[in-house]
Amino acid sequence: MKHTRAFQKIYTRLSEITKATCTLTAHNVGYEEMAIVDGRPAQVVKINGSKITLQIFPGTEGIATNSEVIFLGKPPVLKVSEDLTGRFFNAYGEPIDNGPEIEGEEVAIGGPSLNPVRRKQPSELIATGIAGIDLNNTIVTGQKIPFFADPNQPYNEVMAEVALRADANKIILGGMGLSNDDYLFFKNKFTHAGALDKIISFINRTDNPPVERLLVPDMACTAAEYFAYHKHEKVLVLLTDMTLYADALAIVSNKMDQIPSKDSMPGSLYSDLAKIYEKAAQFPDGGSITIIAVTTLNEGDITHAIPDNTGYITEGQLFLRRDTDIGKVIIDPFRSLSRLKQIVQGKKTREDHPQVMNAGVRLYADAMNARTKRENGFDLSEYDERCLKYALDYSRKLLAIDVNIGTDEMLDTAWGLFRKYFKAHEVGIKESLIKKYWSGDLQKEEELDFIESEADFE
Amino acid sequence: MTRGKITAIISNLITIEVDGPVGQNEICYILHDEVRLMSEVIKVRGKSAYAQVFESTRGIRVGDKVEFTGEMLEITLGPGLLSKNYDGLQNNLDDLENIFLQRGIYAPAIDPEKIYEFTPMANKGDLVRGGDWLGVVKENWIEHKIMVPFKVHDLVKLVWIAEKGEYKVKDIIAKVENEDKEVIGISMMQKWPVKVPVTNYKNKPRPFKLLQTGVRAMDTLNPMTEGGTGFIPGPFGAGKTVLQHAISKNADADLIVLTACGERANEVVEIFTEFPELVDLRTGRKLQERTTIVCNTSNMPVAAREASVYVGMTIAEYYRSMGLKVLLLADSTSRWAQALREMSNRMEELPGPDAFPMDLSAIIANFYSRAGYVELFNGKTGSVTFIGTVSPAGGNLKEPVTESTQKVARCFYALAQKRADAKRYPAIEPLDSYSKYLEYEEFSKFADENIEKRWVDTVSKAKDILRKGIETYEQINILGDDAVPIEYHVRLWKSELIDAIILQQDAFDEIDQNTPVERQQYMLKKVLEICDMDFEFEDFEEVSTFFKQLINHFKQMNYTGFHSEEFKKYEEEIGNIIQQTAV
Ligand SMILES: Nc1ncnc2c1ncn2[C@@H]1O[C@H](COP(=O)(O)OP(=O)(O)OP(=O)(O)O)[C@@H](O)[C@H]1O
Ligand SMILES: [Mg+2]
């Protein structure tokens, strides 16, 4: 990196070097200020009198007690302008696509938070075509929601698909510990979709130093704020993989001798993650930042500190699971949740949406109970049998991540399945909706009677 | 005043070398690039003061000057607190111009220039002390008492009081003379250090009056009292916030202080959006008129999180001193505990369990003990009821914040993942949860007189049925539907009936979301009547069909207006269904 300015003071006496940090004596240094140690970017993480401790992002291998240190007099910054569009950057916001340097206003990353009374309530639906999301866990602009997935699941593929289908003005990818293959996947996918002109990427790959990752979400969010707040655009931020981000936090806090809390994570994990996720917002002038992230799990364990803290911060989660019955990855309807879905369901979508969603999931739950019964060697009732058949269809036609249809079609598909496997009174949908949407065999006298006397509950 | 210079910085902890006396919890300001950054002293050692900065410390340097104030974190109390949206340090968020929160920019909590019509209540010559009522002004719709400042500890003589008329908040409306013949002017506003409890009351008897929340699983089964304490632990997504919001909408309190402590901004935005619209059924006024919000969301400075709950409590105590019923809600107290943990770690204190500070239990206990039902010196009563949420790591209740809270809070509303997964909302676990007030004789007596005779016994009966039902469910699961007597199925379904009709409640349905106690009593009696009946069934499937039908009709009742035509229609149908099956 080339950062030297003529008048800068160069320090050459390091008093201490650890795996991630070094310490030296210097004066007039600001907290969180950036520095260059032997050509490597570093940041002030501790000041004690004239002793300054620097976290060296690429690591300290080969750093010597006489290495050159220059302070830059500013926190980490990103130059923002329309020029960012279509470009690929590293964690420091430097181009990695052989393109020109960015011209633009220099903005400190990790800036102040939005005044909560100036936010608007998120209210615009994001259609993804995936029924596991649009039908069961509808997401809206200004929301923050992660995919919870085991490492062997195609979360990056799903996320790229979601991003491309979403009607966003900008897609900002923050890749942390991205394998080279996945990096190329994103690059190709975006190029082929002809979407490169609305995509901005900040990439830390597996072969880059892990501590550098810590800058990626802030870089992505700073770019996002530029487009969402200053340009009133709808911005989608993709962060993958936040588990690797948290791991990097743990490395640093460990090197700084901080007392770890649960699962060796720093005690500030909640605040650290919240600072990033809370950048998601609906701005008053129409712009928005929506964050879709990936949190990889260890064998589906959501009680681990990383997914646990994430769940406490985000507005729901989308849980990816392989359904062995249909041989496809689905969005698990039980463990997934979009907490903002009620803002749009039935309001921005068809009136029957909330009830159809609930009915679909409830019947799927009945099927899972029937399955447990079968596994425990109990006899199945005729209803149980029907539920099991329904579950296969439901999973294939609606839960699978390869579904790509409009929301009305999802609702019609669900009605179709209800009709195929159940009687109207079994689905537990409000009478008025049944009358309107059940169609066909509804005309049968006796069935109508039945519905009326057994008008079902929510 | 004492001054100092910064000597060390790590995250939001700074060390200051001071040139004079400095107090624990004293507020100081860092002078940095023309802004003043508020900080609080949290430890003193020799000439070094350690302070937590309520703002980002980015760019701060060793050598930056610090000014001490000689005061602890104080907030302003007076007319104009209602309906406000504050941050954790009582800055009026609506008055901050910039869309982003600029550090070092503060906005006063109440407008000292605002004019209120003041009516005196005390007379010249009266002996008065802190908390005594001098007069009254109208704030929104409440009778806002102007009091002798809480800081006045001894009896003082009222030597002058303003006549009825319009005055600015900052105007002197009374003068008192103390023992040393010093005359002190009193305006409508006063300051109070948030970490010190307001204790200007005669005594604090045990709470005994039911505080209606409209939530059946609370009011009927685990009642909260005026001046009581309770907490809601639960894993993420279990419904803590939805439950608290429901309580804040429907609780029978004069006013509500909502503290959003380290949680999501969008949830507070929901309140900002809804409360100016929603109507409080009891008064016909907008909910916002009785609500004050203290909001320090998770991305706002961590140190101010801790302050936010104290700010909320102090505002609540202030209104309690006016003889009002105040409900304080905090979501989530775990975030406050985590803020303490972050600081304690940075100061390299010896950590307690899960790296929380050793004195966590004591801090939580002190806080909860500020709630209560009090008798004021003038014989009137007031209360602060406190309900906090707890967010246990991994949903496991064996952790320090839950355990410490359980020791001091009298009501425990445990939200269970299983119930949330099954969409049995509110996910309050019926058996583990409790209200200690059910065991209070005073409460029992209150319920006898205000709900019905032997109400507490009726409630325990319902709980017994639930308990038996859950035991039976386990037996059936092990043995299989066929292998147990039909009796078992009946027992299970009776408890399902109570679960579905009393416990479960739709927080998003206009009618179901709020059930007045009178209606709760009616429904519980109805459901228990059925539980008392004997039925005859051929097989177990008949049992479930019958009860499902019943539950369905009862649910429809819950969704319709109390004693409305429709309500009666379903009630009648229930009667018919039962007649056909009961023996
Ligand atoms: N009483 C209820 N009725 C209907 N749905 C509910 C109810 N309670 C909770 N939910 C559903 O559960 C979701 C999560 O609830 P909530 O936000 O209150 O959880 P929480 O316990 O506060 O979680 P966190 O700890 O992450 O803040 C809601 O968005 C809603 O979809
Ligand atoms: Mg919550």
Short mmCIF file of N, CA and C in Angstrom, two decimals, chain A residues 289-397:
data_model
loop_
_atom_site.label_atom_id
_atom_site.label_comp_id
_atom_site.label_asym_id
_atom_site.label_seq_id
_atom_site.Cartn_x
_atom_site.Cartn_y
_atom_site.Cartn_z
N ILE A 289 -31.67 0.18 3.09
CA ILE A 289 -30.60 -0.82 3.14
C ILE A 289 -31.21 -2.09 3.70
N THR A 290 -31.14 -3.14 2.92
CA THR A 290 -31.61 -4.44 3.37
C THR A 290 -30.38 -5.32 3.50
N ILE A 291 -30.26 -6.05 4.59
CA ILE A 291 -29.09 -6.91 4.74
C ILE A 291 -29.52 -8.37 4.73
N ILE A 292 -28.96 -9.10 3.79
CA ILE A 292 -29.15 -10.55 3.80
C ILE A 292 -27.77 -11.15 4.05
N ALA A 293 -27.68 -11.95 5.09
CA ALA A 293 -26.38 -12.47 5.48
C ALA A 293 -26.40 -13.99 5.48
N VAL A 294 -25.22 -14.54 5.68
CA VAL A 294 -25.11 -15.98 5.86
C VAL A 294 -24.39 -16.23 7.18
N THR A 295 -24.96 -17.09 7.99
CA THR A 295 -24.30 -17.53 9.21
C THR A 295 -24.20 -19.04 9.11
N THR A 296 -22.99 -19.53 8.91
CA THR A 296 -22.90 -20.99 8.81
C THR A 296 -22.92 -21.59 10.21
N LEU A 297 -23.53 -22.77 10.29
CA LEU A 297 -23.71 -23.42 11.58
C LEU A 297 -22.80 -24.62 11.67
N ASN A 298 -22.60 -25.00 12.89
CA ASN A 298 -21.87 -26.23 13.12
C ASN A 298 -22.88 -27.32 13.43
N GLU A 299 -23.11 -28.20 12.47
CA GLU A 299 -24.09 -29.28 12.60
C GLU A 299 -25.44 -28.78 13.09
N GLY A 300 -25.87 -27.71 12.51
CA GLY A 300 -27.21 -27.22 12.81
C GLY A 300 -27.39 -26.66 14.21
N ASP A 301 -26.29 -26.44 14.93
CA ASP A 301 -26.41 -25.99 16.32
C ASP A 301 -26.66 -24.48 16.38
N ILE A 302 -27.90 -24.10 16.68
CA ILE A 302 -28.18 -22.66 16.73
C ILE A 302 -27.97 -22.07 18.12
N THR A 303 -27.56 -22.90 19.06
CA THR A 303 -27.31 -22.36 20.40
C THR A 303 -25.87 -21.85 20.53
N HIS A 304 -25.04 -22.13 19.52
CA HIS A 304 -23.68 -21.60 19.54
C HIS A 304 -23.74 -20.07 19.57
N ALA A 305 -22.77 -19.46 20.22
CA ALA A 305 -22.81 -18.01 20.44
C ALA A 305 -23.02 -17.20 19.15
N ILE A 306 -22.46 -17.65 18.03
CA ILE A 306 -22.58 -16.83 16.81
C ILE A 306 -24.02 -16.81 16.29
N PRO A 307 -24.61 -17.97 15.96
CA PRO A 307 -26.01 -17.89 15.52
C PRO A 307 -26.93 -17.37 16.62
N ASP A 308 -26.64 -17.68 17.86
CA ASP A 308 -27.49 -17.25 18.96
C ASP A 308 -27.54 -15.72 19.03
N ASN A 309 -26.38 -15.09 19.06
CA ASN A 309 -26.35 -13.62 19.10
C ASN A 309 -26.96 -13.03 17.84
N THR A 310 -26.71 -13.70 16.72
CA THR A 310 -27.29 -13.22 15.46
C THR A 310 -28.81 -13.23 15.53
N GLY A 311 -29.35 -14.33 16.03
CA GLY A 311 -30.80 -14.46 16.13
C GLY A 311 -31.41 -13.38 17.00
N TYR A 312 -30.67 -12.98 18.03
CA TYR A 312 -31.16 -11.93 18.92
C TYR A 312 -31.11 -10.55 18.27
N ILE A 313 -30.38 -10.45 17.15
CA ILE A 313 -30.20 -9.14 16.52
C ILE A 313 -31.05 -8.99 15.26
N THR A 314 -31.07 -10.03 14.45
CA THR A 314 -31.70 -9.92 13.13
C THR A 314 -33.22 -10.05 13.24
N GLU A 315 -33.87 -9.73 12.14
CA GLU A 315 -35.33 -9.83 12.13
C GLU A 315 -35.74 -11.15 11.50
N GLY A 316 -35.37 -12.21 12.17
CA GLY A 316 -35.70 -13.55 11.72
C GLY A 316 -34.51 -14.23 11.09
N GLN A 317 -34.74 -15.43 10.62
CA GLN A 317 -33.68 -16.19 9.96
C GLN A 317 -34.31 -17.16 8.97
N LEU A 318 -33.53 -17.47 7.93
CA LEU A 318 -33.99 -18.42 6.92
C LEU A 318 -33.11 -19.65 7.05
N PHE A 319 -33.76 -20.74 7.40
CA PHE A 319 -33.01 -21.93 7.75
C PHE A 319 -32.97 -22.89 6.57
N LEU A 320 -31.79 -23.15 6.05
CA LEU A 320 -31.67 -24.08 4.93
C LEU A 320 -31.48 -25.50 5.44
N ARG A 321 -32.19 -26.44 4.83
CA ARG A 321 -32.07 -27.83 5.25
C ARG A 321 -32.28 -28.72 4.03
N ARG A 322 -31.56 -29.82 4.00
CA ARG A 322 -31.78 -30.77 2.90
C ARG A 322 -32.94 -31.67 3.28
N ASP A 323 -33.96 -31.72 2.44
CA ASP A 323 -35.08 -32.61 2.67
C ASP A 323 -34.78 -33.90 1.93
N THR A 324 -34.45 -34.93 2.68
CA THR A 324 -34.01 -36.17 2.04
C THR A 324 -35.15 -36.85 1.28
N ASP A 325 -36.40 -36.59 1.69
CA ASP A 325 -37.53 -37.21 1.00
C ASP A 325 -37.63 -36.76 -0.44
N ILE A 326 -37.31 -35.50 -0.70
CA ILE A 326 -37.41 -35.03 -2.08
C ILE A 326 -36.02 -34.77 -2.69
N GLY A 327 -34.99 -34.96 -1.88
CA GLY A 327 -33.63 -34.80 -2.38
C GLY A 327 -33.29 -33.38 -2.77
N LYS A 328 -33.89 -32.41 -2.09
CA LYS A 328 -33.61 -31.02 -2.44
C LYS A 328 -33.40 -30.20 -1.16
N VAL A 329 -32.75 -29.05 -1.35
CA VAL A 329 -32.61 -28.14 -0.22
C VAL A 329 -33.88 -27.31 -0.11
N ILE A 330 -34.39 -27.22 1.10
CA ILE A 330 -35.62 -26.44 1.31
C ILE A 330 -35.38 -25.35 2.35
N ILE A 331 -36.31 -24.43 2.41
CA ILE A 331 -36.29 -23.46 3.50
C ILE A 331 -37.21 -23.99 4.57
N ASP A 332 -36.61 -24.42 5.66
CA ASP A 332 -37.35 -25.10 6.73
C ASP A 332 -38.44 -24.19 7.28
N PRO A 333 -39.71 -24.63 7.16
CA PRO A 333 -40.78 -23.73 7.58
C PRO A 333 -40.90 -23.56 9.09
N PHE A 334 -40.34 -24.50 9.84
CA PHE A 334 -40.48 -24.39 11.31
C PHE A 334 -39.42 -23.48 11.90
N ARG A 335 -38.21 -23.66 11.47
CA ARG A 335 -37.14 -22.91 12.13
C ARG A 335 -36.88 -21.57 11.47
N SER A 336 -37.51 -21.34 10.35
CA SER A 336 -37.34 -20.05 9.69
C SER A 336 -38.40 -19.08 10.18
N LEU A 337 -38.08 -17.81 10.11
CA LEU A 337 -39.03 -16.80 10.57
C LEU A 337 -38.63 -15.46 9.97
N SER A 338 -39.59 -14.78 9.41
CA SER A 338 -39.34 -13.38 9.06
C SER A 338 -40.22 -12.56 9.97
N ARG A 339 -39.59 -11.77 10.81
CA ARG A 339 -40.38 -11.06 11.82
C ARG A 339 -41.12 -9.87 11.26
N LEU A 340 -40.79 -9.49 10.02
CA LEU A 340 -41.48 -8.33 9.47
C LEU A 340 -42.54 -8.74 8.47
N LYS A 341 -42.76 -10.07 8.38
CA LYS A 341 -43.68 -10.52 7.34
C LYS A 341 -45.08 -9.95 7.50
N GLN A 342 -45.53 -9.78 8.75
CA GLN A 342 -46.91 -9.33 8.92
C GLN A 342 -47.15 -7.91 8.40
N ILE A 343 -46.06 -7.19 8.18
CA ILE A 343 -46.22 -5.83 7.65
C ILE A 343 -46.77 -5.85 6.23
N VAL A 344 -46.41 -6.90 5.48
CA VAL A 344 -46.84 -6.93 4.07
C VAL A 344 -47.85 -8.02 3.74
N GLN A 345 -47.78 -9.14 4.46
CA GLN A 345 -48.66 -10.25 4.09
C GLN A 345 -50.13 -9.87 4.20
N GLY A 346 -50.86 -10.12 3.12
CA GLY A 346 -52.28 -9.83 3.13
C GLY A 346 -52.56 -8.35 2.98
N LYS A 347 -51.53 -7.54 3.06
CA LYS A 347 -51.71 -6.09 2.88
C LYS A 347 -51.17 -5.69 1.52
N LYS A 348 -49.91 -6.08 1.27
CA LYS A 348 -49.35 -5.81 -0.05
C LYS A 348 -49.52 -7.04 -0.95
N THR A 349 -49.89 -8.14 -0.34
CA THR A 349 -50.13 -9.36 -1.12
C THR A 349 -51.61 -9.72 -1.00
N ARG A 350 -52.00 -10.82 -1.64
CA ARG A 350 -53.42 -11.17 -1.67
C ARG A 350 -53.94 -11.40 -0.25
N GLU A 351 -55.20 -11.09 -0.04
CA GLU A 351 -55.80 -11.16 1.29
C GLU A 351 -55.67 -12.52 1.96
N ASP A 352 -55.63 -13.59 1.15
CA ASP A 352 -55.62 -14.93 1.76
C ASP A 352 -54.22 -15.35 2.20
N HIS A 353 -53.23 -14.50 1.96
CA HIS A 353 -51.84 -14.88 2.22
C HIS A 353 -51.58 -15.37 3.65
N PRO A 354 -51.89 -14.58 4.68
CA PRO A 354 -51.54 -15.06 6.04
C PRO A 354 -52.18 -16.41 6.38
N GLN A 355 -53.44 -16.54 6.03
CA GLN A 355 -54.14 -17.78 6.40
C GLN A 355 -53.61 -18.98 5.62
N VAL A 356 -53.35 -18.77 4.33
CA VAL A 356 -52.84 -19.86 3.51
C VAL A 356 -51.45 -20.28 4.02
N MET A 357 -50.65 -19.29 4.35
CA MET A 357 -49.32 -19.60 4.88
C MET A 357 -49.43 -20.44 6.15
N ASN A 358 -50.26 -19.97 7.10
CA ASN A 358 -50.39 -20.70 8.36
C ASN A 358 -50.92 -22.11 8.15
N ALA A 359 -51.93 -22.22 7.30
CA ALA A 359 -52.54 -23.52 7.05
C ALA A 359 -51.50 -24.46 6.45
N GLY A 360 -50.75 -23.96 5.47
CA GLY A 360 -49.76 -24.80 4.81
C GLY A 360 -48.74 -25.34 5.79
N VAL A 361 -48.28 -24.49 6.67
CA VAL A 361 -47.26 -24.92 7.64
C VAL A 361 -47.86 -25.85 8.68
N ARG A 362 -49.10 -25.55 9.10
CA ARG A 362 -49.73 -26.38 10.13
C ARG A 362 -49.93 -27.80 9.63
N LEU A 363 -50.37 -27.91 8.38
CA LEU A 363 -50.58 -29.25 7.82
C LEU A 363 -49.25 -29.98 7.66
N TYR A 364 -48.23 -29.22 7.32
CA TYR A 364 -46.89 -29.80 7.20
C TYR A 364 -46.45 -30.31 8.58
N ALA A 365 -46.81 -29.55 9.62
CA ALA A 365 -46.48 -29.98 10.98
C ALA A 365 -47.23 -31.26 11.33
N ASP A 366 -48.48 -31.35 10.91
CA ASP A 366 -49.24 -32.58 11.14
C ASP A 366 -48.53 -33.74 10.48
N ALA A 367 -48.01 -33.49 9.28
CA ALA A 367 -47.30 -34.55 8.56
C ALA A 367 -46.06 -34.99 9.33
N MET A 368 -45.36 -34.04 9.91
CA MET A 368 -44.15 -34.39 10.66
C MET A 368 -44.51 -35.21 11.91
N ASN A 369 -45.64 -34.86 12.52
CA ASN A 369 -46.10 -35.66 13.66
C ASN A 369 -46.44 -37.07 13.23
N ALA A 370 -47.10 -37.18 12.08
CA ALA A 370 -47.46 -38.50 11.57
C ALA A 370 -46.20 -39.31 11.32
N ARG A 371 -45.19 -38.62 10.82
CA ARG A 371 -43.94 -39.31 10.54
C ARG A 371 -43.31 -39.84 11.83
N THR A 372 -43.34 -39.03 12.86
CA THR A 372 -42.79 -39.48 14.14
C THR A 372 -43.57 -40.70 14.64
N LYS A 373 -44.88 -40.62 14.49
CA LYS A 373 -45.73 -41.73 14.90
C LYS A 373 -45.30 -43.02 14.18
N ARG A 374 -45.11 -42.87 12.86
CA ARG A 374 -44.73 -44.03 12.07
C ARG A 374 -43.37 -44.57 12.53
N GLU A 375 -42.46 -43.63 12.76
CA GLU A 375 -41.12 -44.06 13.19
C GLU A 375 -41.17 -44.77 14.54
N ASN A 376 -42.13 -44.38 15.38
CA ASN A 376 -42.24 -45.01 16.69
C ASN A 376 -43.09 -46.28 16.66
N GLY A 377 -43.48 -46.68 15.44
CA GLY A 377 -44.19 -47.94 15.29
C GLY A 377 -45.68 -47.89 15.58
N PHE A 378 -46.26 -46.68 15.69
CA PHE A 378 -47.70 -46.60 15.90
C PHE A 378 -48.42 -46.61 14.56
N ASP A 379 -49.69 -46.99 14.61
CA ASP A 379 -50.49 -47.01 13.38
C ASP A 379 -50.82 -45.60 12.93
N LEU A 380 -50.92 -45.43 11.63
CA LEU A 380 -51.27 -44.13 11.09
C LEU A 380 -52.74 -44.10 10.73
N SER A 381 -53.37 -42.96 11.00
CA SER A 381 -54.77 -42.82 10.60
C SER A 381 -54.79 -42.43 9.13
N GLU A 382 -55.99 -42.43 8.57
CA GLU A 382 -56.14 -42.08 7.16
C GLU A 382 -55.71 -40.62 6.97
N TYR A 383 -56.02 -39.78 7.95
CA TYR A 383 -55.63 -38.37 7.88
C TYR A 383 -54.10 -38.25 7.85
N ASP A 384 -53.46 -39.05 8.72
CA ASP A 384 -51.99 -39.04 8.75
C ASP A 384 -51.41 -39.36 7.36
N GLU A 385 -51.99 -40.37 6.75
CA GLU A 385 -51.50 -40.79 5.43
C GLU A 385 -51.61 -39.63 4.43
N ARG A 386 -52.74 -38.96 4.47
CA ARG A 386 -52.94 -37.86 3.53
C ARG A 386 -51.93 -36.74 3.80
N CYS A 387 -51.69 -36.50 5.09
CA CYS A 387 -50.74 -35.46 5.45
C CYS A 387 -49.36 -35.76 4.88
N LEU A 388 -48.96 -37.01 4.99
CA LEU A 388 -47.63 -37.38 4.52
C LEU A 388 -47.50 -37.15 3.02
N LYS A 389 -48.55 -37.50 2.29
CA LYS A 389 -48.51 -37.29 0.84
C LYS A 389 -48.45 -35.79 0.53
N TYR A 390 -49.24 -35.07 1.29
CA TYR A 390 -49.26 -33.61 1.11
C TYR A 390 -47.87 -33.03 1.33
N ALA A 391 -47.21 -33.51 2.39
CA ALA A 391 -45.91 -32.96 2.76
C ALA A 391 -44.90 -33.08 1.62
N LEU A 392 -44.93 -34.22 0.94
CA LEU A 392 -44.00 -34.41 -0.19
C LEU A 392 -44.23 -33.36 -1.27
N ASP A 393 -45.49 -33.18 -1.60
CA ASP A 393 -45.86 -32.23 -2.64
C ASP A 393 -45.53 -30.80 -2.23
N TYR A 394 -45.87 -30.52 -1.01
CA TYR A 394 -45.66 -29.17 -0.46
C TYR A 394 -44.18 -28.83 -0.48
N SER A 395 -43.38 -29.79 -0.06
CA SER A 395 -41.95 -29.58 -0.01
C SER A 395 -41.40 -29.34 -1.42
N ARG A 396 -41.84 -30.16 -2.35
CA ARG A 396 -41.32 -30.08 -3.72
C ARG A 396 -41.79 -28.80 -4.41
N LYS A 397 -43.07 -28.51 -4.27
CA LYS A 397 -43.63 -27.40 -5.06
C LYS A 397 -43.48 -26.03 -4.39
#
